[in-house]
PDB file of C-alpha atoms in Angstrom:
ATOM      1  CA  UNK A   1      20.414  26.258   0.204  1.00  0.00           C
ATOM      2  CA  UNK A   2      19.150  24.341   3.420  1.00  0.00           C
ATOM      3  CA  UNK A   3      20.077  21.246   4.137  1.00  0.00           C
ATOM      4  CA  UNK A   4      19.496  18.966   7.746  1.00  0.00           C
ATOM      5  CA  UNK A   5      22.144  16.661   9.212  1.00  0.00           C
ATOM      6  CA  UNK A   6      20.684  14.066  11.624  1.00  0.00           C
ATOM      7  CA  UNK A   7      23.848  12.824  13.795  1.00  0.00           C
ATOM      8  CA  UNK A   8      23.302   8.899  13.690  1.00  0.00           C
ATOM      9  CA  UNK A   9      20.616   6.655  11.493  1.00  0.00           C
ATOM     10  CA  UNK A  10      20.259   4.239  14.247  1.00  0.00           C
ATOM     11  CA  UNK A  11      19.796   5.332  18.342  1.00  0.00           C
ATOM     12  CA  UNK A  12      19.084   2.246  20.526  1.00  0.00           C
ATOM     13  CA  UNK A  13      17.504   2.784  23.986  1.00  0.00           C
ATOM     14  CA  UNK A  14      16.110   0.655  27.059  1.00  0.00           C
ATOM     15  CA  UNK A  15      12.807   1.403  27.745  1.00  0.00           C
ATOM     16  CA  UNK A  16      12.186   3.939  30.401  1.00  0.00           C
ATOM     17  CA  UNK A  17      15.110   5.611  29.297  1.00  0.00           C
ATOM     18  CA  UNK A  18      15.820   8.962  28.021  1.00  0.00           C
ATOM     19  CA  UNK A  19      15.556   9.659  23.804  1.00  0.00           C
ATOM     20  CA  UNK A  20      17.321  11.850  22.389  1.00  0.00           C
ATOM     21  CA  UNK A  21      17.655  12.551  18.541  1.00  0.00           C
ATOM     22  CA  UNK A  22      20.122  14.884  17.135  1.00  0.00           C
ATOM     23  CA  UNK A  23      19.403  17.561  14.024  1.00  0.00           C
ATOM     24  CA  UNK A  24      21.317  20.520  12.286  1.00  0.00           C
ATOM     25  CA  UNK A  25      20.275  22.060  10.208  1.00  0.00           C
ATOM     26  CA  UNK A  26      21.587  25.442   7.728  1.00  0.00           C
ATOM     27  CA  UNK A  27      19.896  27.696   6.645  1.00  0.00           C
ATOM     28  CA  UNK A  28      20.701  31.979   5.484  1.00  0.00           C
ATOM     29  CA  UNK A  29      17.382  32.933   7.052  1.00  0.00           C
ATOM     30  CA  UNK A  30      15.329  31.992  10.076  1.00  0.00           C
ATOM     31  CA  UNK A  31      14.085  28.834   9.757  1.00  0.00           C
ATOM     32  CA  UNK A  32      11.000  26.661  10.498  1.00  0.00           C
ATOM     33  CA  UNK A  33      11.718  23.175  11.551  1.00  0.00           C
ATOM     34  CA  UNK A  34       9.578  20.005  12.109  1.00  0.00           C
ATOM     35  CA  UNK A  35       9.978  16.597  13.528  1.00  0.00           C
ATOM     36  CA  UNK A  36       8.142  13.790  12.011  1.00  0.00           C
ATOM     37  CA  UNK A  37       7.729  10.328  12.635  1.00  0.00           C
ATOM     38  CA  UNK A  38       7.154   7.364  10.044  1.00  0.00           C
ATOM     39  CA  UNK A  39       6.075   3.463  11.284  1.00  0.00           C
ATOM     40  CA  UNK A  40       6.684   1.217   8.642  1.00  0.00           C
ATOM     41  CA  UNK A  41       5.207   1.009   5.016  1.00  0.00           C
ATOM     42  CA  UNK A  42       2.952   4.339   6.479  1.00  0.00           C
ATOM     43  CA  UNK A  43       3.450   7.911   5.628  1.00  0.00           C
ATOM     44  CA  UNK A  44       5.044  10.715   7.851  1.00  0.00           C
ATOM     45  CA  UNK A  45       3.091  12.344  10.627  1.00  0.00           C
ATOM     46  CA  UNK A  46       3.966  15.639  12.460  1.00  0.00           C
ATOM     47  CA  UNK A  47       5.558  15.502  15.754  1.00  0.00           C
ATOM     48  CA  UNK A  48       6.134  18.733  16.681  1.00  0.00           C
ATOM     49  CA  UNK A  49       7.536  21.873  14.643  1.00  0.00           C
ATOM     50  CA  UNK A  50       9.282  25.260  15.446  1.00  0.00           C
ATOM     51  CA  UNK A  51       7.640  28.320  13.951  1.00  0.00           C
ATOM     52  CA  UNK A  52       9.964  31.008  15.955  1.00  0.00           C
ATOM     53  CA  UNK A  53       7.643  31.650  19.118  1.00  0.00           C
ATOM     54  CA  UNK A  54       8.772  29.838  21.707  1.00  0.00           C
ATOM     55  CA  UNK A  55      11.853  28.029  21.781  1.00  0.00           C
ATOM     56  CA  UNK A  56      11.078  24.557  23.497  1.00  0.00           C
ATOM     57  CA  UNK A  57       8.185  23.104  21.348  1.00  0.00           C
ATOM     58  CA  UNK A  58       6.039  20.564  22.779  1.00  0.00           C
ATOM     59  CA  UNK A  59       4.641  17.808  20.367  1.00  0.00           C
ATOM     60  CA  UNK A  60       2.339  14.721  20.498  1.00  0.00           C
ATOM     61  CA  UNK A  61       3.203  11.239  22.143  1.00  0.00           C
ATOM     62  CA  UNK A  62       5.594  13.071  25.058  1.00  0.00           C
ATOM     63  CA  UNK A  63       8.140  14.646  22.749  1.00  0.00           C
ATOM     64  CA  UNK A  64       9.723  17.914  22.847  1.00  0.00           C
ATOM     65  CA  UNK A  65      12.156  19.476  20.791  1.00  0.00           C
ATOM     66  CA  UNK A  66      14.170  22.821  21.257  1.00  0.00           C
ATOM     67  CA  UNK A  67      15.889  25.175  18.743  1.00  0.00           C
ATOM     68  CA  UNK A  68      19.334  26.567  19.859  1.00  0.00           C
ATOM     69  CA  UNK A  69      20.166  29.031  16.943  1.00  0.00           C
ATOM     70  CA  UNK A  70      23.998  29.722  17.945  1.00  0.00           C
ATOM     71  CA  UNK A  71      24.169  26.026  17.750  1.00  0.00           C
ATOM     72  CA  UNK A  72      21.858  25.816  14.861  1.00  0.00           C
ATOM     73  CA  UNK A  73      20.372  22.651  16.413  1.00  0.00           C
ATOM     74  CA  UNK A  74      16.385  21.352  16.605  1.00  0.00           C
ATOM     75  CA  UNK A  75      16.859  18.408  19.009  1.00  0.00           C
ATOM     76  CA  UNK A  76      14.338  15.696  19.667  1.00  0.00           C
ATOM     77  CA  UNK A  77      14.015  14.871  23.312  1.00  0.00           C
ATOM     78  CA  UNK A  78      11.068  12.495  25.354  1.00  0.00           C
ATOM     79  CA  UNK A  79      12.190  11.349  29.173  1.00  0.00           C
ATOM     80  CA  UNK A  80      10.776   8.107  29.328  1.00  0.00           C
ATOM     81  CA  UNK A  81      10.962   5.860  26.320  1.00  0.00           C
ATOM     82  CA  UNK A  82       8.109   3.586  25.292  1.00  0.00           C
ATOM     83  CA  UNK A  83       8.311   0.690  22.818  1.00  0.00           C
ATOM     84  CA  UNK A  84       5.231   2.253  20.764  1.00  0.00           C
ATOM     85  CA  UNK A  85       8.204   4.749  19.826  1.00  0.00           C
ATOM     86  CA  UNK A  86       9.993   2.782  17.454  1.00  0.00           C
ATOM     87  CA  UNK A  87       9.869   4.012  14.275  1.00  0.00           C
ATOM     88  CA  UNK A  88      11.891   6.462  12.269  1.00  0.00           C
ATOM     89  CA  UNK A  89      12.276  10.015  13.094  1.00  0.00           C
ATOM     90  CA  UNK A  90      12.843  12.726  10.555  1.00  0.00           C
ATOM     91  CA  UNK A  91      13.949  15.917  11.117  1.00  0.00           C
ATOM     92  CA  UNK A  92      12.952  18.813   7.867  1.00  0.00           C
ATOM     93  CA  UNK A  93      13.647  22.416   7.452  1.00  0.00           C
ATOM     94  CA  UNK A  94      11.946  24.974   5.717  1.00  0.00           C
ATOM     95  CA  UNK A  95      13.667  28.328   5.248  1.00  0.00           C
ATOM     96  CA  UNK A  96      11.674  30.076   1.958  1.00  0.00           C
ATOM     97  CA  UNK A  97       9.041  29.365  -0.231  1.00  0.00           C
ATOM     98  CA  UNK A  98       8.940  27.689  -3.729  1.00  0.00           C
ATOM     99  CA  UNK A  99       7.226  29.345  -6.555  1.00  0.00           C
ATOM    100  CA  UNK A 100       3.704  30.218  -6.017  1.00  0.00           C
ATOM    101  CA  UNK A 101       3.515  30.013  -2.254  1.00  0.00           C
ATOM    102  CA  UNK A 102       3.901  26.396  -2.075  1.00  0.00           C
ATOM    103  CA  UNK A 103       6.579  25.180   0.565  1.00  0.00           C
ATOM    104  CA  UNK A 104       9.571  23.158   0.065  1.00  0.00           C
ATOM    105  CA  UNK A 105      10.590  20.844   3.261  1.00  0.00           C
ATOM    106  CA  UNK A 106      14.112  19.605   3.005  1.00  0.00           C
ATOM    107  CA  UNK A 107      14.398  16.247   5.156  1.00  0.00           C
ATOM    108  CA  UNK A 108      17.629  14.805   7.016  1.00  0.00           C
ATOM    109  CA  UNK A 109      18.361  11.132   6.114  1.00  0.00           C
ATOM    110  CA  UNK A 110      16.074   9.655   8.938  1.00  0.00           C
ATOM    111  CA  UNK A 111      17.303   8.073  12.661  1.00  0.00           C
ATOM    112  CA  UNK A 112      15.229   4.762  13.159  1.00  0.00           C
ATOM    113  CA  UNK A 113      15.067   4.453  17.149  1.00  0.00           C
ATOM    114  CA  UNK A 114      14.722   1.278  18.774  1.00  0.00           C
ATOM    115  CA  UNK A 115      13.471   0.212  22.098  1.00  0.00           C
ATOM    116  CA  UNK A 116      14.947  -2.359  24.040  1.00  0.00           C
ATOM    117  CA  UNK A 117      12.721  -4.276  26.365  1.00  0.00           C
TER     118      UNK A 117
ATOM    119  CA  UNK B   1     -11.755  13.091   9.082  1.00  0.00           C
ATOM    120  CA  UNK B   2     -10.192  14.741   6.481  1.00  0.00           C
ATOM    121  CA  UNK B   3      -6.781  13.308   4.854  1.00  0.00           C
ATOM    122  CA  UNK B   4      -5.207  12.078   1.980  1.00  0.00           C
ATOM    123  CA  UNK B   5      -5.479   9.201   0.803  1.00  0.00           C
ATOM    124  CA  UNK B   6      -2.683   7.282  -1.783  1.00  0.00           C
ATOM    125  CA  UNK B   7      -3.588   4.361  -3.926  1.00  0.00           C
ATOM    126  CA  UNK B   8      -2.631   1.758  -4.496  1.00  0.00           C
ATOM    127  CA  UNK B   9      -0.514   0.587  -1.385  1.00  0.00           C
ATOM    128  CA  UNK B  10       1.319  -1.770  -3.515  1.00  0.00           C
ATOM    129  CA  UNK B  11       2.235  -1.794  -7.135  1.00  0.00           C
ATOM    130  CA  UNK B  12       4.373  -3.820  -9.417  1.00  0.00           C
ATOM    131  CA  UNK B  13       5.421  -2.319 -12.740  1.00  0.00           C
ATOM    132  CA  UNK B  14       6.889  -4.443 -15.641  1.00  0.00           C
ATOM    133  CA  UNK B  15       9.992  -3.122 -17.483  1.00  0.00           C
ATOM    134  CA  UNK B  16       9.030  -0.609 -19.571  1.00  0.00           C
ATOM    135  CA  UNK B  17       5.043   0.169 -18.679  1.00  0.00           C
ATOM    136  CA  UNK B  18       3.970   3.417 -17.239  1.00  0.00           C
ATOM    137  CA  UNK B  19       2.491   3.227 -13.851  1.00  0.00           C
ATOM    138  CA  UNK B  20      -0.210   6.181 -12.245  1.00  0.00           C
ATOM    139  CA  UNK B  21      -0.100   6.588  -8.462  1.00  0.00           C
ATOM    140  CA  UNK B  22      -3.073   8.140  -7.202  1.00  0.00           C
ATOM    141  CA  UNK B  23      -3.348  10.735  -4.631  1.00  0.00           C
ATOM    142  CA  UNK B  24      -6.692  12.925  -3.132  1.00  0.00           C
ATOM    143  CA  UNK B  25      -7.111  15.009  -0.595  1.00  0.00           C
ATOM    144  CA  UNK B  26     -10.269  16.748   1.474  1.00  0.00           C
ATOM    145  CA  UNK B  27      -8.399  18.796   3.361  1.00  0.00           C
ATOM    146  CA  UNK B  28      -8.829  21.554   1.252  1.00  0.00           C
ATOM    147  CA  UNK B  29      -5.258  22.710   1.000  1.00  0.00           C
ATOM    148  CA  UNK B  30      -3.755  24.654  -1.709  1.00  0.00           C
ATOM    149  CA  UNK B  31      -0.152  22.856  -2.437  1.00  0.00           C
ATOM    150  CA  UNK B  32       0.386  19.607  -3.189  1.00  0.00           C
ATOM    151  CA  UNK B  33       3.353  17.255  -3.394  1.00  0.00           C
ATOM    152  CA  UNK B  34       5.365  14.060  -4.467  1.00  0.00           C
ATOM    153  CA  UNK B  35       8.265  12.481  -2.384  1.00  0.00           C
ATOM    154  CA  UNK B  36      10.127   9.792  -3.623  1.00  0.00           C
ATOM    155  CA  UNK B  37      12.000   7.355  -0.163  1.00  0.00           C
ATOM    156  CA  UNK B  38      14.848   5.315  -0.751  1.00  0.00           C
ATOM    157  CA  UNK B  39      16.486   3.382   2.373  1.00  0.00           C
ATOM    158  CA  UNK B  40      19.220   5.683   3.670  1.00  0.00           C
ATOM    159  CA  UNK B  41      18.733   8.853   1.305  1.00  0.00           C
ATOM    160  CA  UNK B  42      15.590  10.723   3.028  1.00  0.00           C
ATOM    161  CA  UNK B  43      13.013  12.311   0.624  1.00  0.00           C
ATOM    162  CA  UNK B  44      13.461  13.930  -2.703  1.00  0.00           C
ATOM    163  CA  UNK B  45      10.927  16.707  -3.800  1.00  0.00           C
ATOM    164  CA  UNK B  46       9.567  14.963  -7.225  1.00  0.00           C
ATOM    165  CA  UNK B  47       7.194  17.353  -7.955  1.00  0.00           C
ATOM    166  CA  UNK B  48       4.943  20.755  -6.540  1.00  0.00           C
ATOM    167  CA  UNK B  49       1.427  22.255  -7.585  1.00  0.00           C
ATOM    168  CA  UNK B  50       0.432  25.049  -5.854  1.00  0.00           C
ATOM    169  CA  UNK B  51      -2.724  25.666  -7.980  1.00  0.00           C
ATOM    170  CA  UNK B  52      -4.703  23.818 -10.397  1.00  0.00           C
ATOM    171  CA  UNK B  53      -3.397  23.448 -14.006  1.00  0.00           C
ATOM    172  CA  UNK B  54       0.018  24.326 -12.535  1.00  0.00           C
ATOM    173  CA  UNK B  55       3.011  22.270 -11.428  1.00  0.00           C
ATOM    174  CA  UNK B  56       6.542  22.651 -11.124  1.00  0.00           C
ATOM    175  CA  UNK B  57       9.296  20.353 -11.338  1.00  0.00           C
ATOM    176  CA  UNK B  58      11.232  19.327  -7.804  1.00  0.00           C
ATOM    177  CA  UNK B  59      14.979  17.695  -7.890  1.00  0.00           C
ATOM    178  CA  UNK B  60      14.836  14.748  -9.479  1.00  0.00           C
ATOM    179  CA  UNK B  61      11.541  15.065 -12.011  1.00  0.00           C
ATOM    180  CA  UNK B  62      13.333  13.315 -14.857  1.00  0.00           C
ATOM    181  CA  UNK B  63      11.270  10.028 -15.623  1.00  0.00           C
ATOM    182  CA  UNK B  64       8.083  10.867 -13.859  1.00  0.00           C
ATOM    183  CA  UNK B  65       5.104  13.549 -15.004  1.00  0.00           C
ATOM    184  CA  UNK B  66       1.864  14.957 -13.300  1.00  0.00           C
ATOM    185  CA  UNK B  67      -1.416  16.493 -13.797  1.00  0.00           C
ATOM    186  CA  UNK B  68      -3.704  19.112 -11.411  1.00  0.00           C
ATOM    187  CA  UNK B  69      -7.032  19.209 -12.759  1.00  0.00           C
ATOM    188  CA  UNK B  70      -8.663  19.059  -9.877  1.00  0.00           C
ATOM    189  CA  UNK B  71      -7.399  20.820  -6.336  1.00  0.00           C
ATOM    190  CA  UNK B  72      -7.827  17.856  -4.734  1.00  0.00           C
ATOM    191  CA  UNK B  73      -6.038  14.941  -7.010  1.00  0.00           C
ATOM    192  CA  UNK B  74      -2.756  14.853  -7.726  1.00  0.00           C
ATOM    193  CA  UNK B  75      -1.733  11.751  -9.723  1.00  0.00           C
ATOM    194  CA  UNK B  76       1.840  10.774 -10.359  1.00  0.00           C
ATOM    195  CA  UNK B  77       3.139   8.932 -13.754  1.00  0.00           C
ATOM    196  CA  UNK B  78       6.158   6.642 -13.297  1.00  0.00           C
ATOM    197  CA  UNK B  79       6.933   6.461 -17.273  1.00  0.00           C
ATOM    198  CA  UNK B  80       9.363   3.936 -18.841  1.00  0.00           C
ATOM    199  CA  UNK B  81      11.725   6.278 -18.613  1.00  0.00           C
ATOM    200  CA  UNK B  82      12.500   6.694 -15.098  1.00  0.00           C
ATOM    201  CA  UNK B  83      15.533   3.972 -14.981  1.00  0.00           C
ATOM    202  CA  UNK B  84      15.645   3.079 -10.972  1.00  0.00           C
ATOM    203  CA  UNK B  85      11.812   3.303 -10.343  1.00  0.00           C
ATOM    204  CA  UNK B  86      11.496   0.923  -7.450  1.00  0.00           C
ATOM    205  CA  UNK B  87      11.029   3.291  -4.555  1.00  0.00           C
ATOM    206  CA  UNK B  88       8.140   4.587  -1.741  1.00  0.00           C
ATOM    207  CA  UNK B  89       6.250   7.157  -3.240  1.00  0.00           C
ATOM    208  CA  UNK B  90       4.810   9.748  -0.948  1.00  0.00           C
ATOM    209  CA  UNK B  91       1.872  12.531  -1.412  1.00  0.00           C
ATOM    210  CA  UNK B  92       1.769  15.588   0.954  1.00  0.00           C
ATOM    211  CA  UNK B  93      -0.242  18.554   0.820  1.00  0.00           C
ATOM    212  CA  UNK B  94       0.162  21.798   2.762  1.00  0.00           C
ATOM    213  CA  UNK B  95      -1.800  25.230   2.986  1.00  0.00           C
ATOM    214  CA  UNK B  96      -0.555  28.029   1.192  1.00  0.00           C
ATOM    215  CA  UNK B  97       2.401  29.820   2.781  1.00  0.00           C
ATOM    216  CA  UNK B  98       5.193  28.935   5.406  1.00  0.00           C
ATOM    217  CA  UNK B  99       5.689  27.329   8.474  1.00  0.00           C
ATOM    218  CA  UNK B 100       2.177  24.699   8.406  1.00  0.00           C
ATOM    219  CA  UNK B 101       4.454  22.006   7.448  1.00  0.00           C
ATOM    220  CA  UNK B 102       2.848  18.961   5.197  1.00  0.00           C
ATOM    221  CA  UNK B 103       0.076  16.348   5.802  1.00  0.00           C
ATOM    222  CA  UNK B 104       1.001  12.773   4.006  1.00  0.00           C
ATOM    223  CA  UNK B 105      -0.402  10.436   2.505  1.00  0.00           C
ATOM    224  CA  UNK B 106       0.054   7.105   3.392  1.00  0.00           C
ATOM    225  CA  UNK B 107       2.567   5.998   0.480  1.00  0.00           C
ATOM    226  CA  UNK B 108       2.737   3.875  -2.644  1.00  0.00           C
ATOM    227  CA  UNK B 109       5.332   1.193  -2.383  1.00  0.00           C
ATOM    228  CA  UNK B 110       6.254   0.809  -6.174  1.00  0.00           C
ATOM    229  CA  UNK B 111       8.532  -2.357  -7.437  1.00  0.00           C
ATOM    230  CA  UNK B 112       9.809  -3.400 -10.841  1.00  0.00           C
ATOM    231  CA  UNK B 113       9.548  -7.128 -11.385  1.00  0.00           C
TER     232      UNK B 113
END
């Protein structure tokens, strides 16, 4: 079965700095992964997500993510951190189908990033 | 625009009522889906329909039931006896096959007083 590991629930950074959020993920067969983002008491909305073209995947609000399969890693990256980027980041796999063509998304625990001023 | 839109944002259940979550979408999608959010534990798949009149249990269905008779509502029952019910309930929905990834909904925030 998949599973994702996201390497810390809380990242602090300065603004200006650089973000980085950490994911691994397993999975038997080749995977597609997605980054998504949740501000509180509102649902999750994509970032950005891996569909095996290219391997550095550019999403929305400056982020950019890129799969490393001999390190089995989907890392969230943006250069310059702004404090509309608080929020919590979640990292999903999704390596097969469920029954009827529906698609499961398995979700790591959640980093919540937080800007310093 | 389309979306999908869950309602109510709030809702406070008594011991031992059942409790309907609502959730529509216009986006015309095939699959549907209910996430349950606790602090510090991610999402859990509740529930799946891929097609109407069909659903399929996810990983932790015990205590909550659903009905597709439409393909674009997808309402969720909290019944008496789901034990720990106080959670953030999420609807997605997704096209049919892989790799699309899911739109939410905005998300129930369910308490027990």
């Amino acid at each position: 079965a998949q599973s994702v590991t996201q390497l810390g629930s809380h990242v602090s950074v300065s603004e200006g700095a650089l973000v980085l959020l950490r994911c691994n993920y397993s999975s038997s067969v080749p995977p597609y992964l997605f980054w998504y983002v949740q501000y509180p008491n509102q649902g999750l909305q994509l970032l950005l997500k891996y569909t095996s073209a290219a391997t550095l995947v550019k999403g929305i609000n400056g982020f950019e993510a890129e799969f490393k399969k001999s390190e089995t890693s989907f890392h969230l990256t943006k250069p310059s951190a702004h404090m509309s980027d608080a929020a919590e980041y979640f990292c999903a796999v999704s390596d097969g189908g469920l029954s009827q063509g529906a698609q499961k998304l398995v979700f790591g625990q959640g980093t919540r990033l937080t800007i310093n001023p | 625009d389309g979306g999908i839109t869950q309602s109510p944002k709030y809702l406070f259940r008594k011991e031992g009522q059942n409790v309907t979550l609502s959730c529509e979408q216009n986006l015309n999608h095939d699959a549907m889906y209910w996430y349950r959010q606790d602090p510090g534990q991610g999402l859990r798949l509740i529930y799946y329909s891929q097609i109407v009149n069909d659903f399929q249990k996810g990983d932790i269905a015990e205590g909550y039931s659903v009905s597709r008779e439409k393909k674009e509502s997808f309402p969720l029952t909290v019944t008496s006896a789901q034990k720990n019910p106080t959670a953030f309930y999420l609807c997605a929905s997704s096209p049919s096959g892989q790799g699309s990834g899911y739109t939410f909904g905005s998300g129930t925030r369910l308490t027990v007083v």
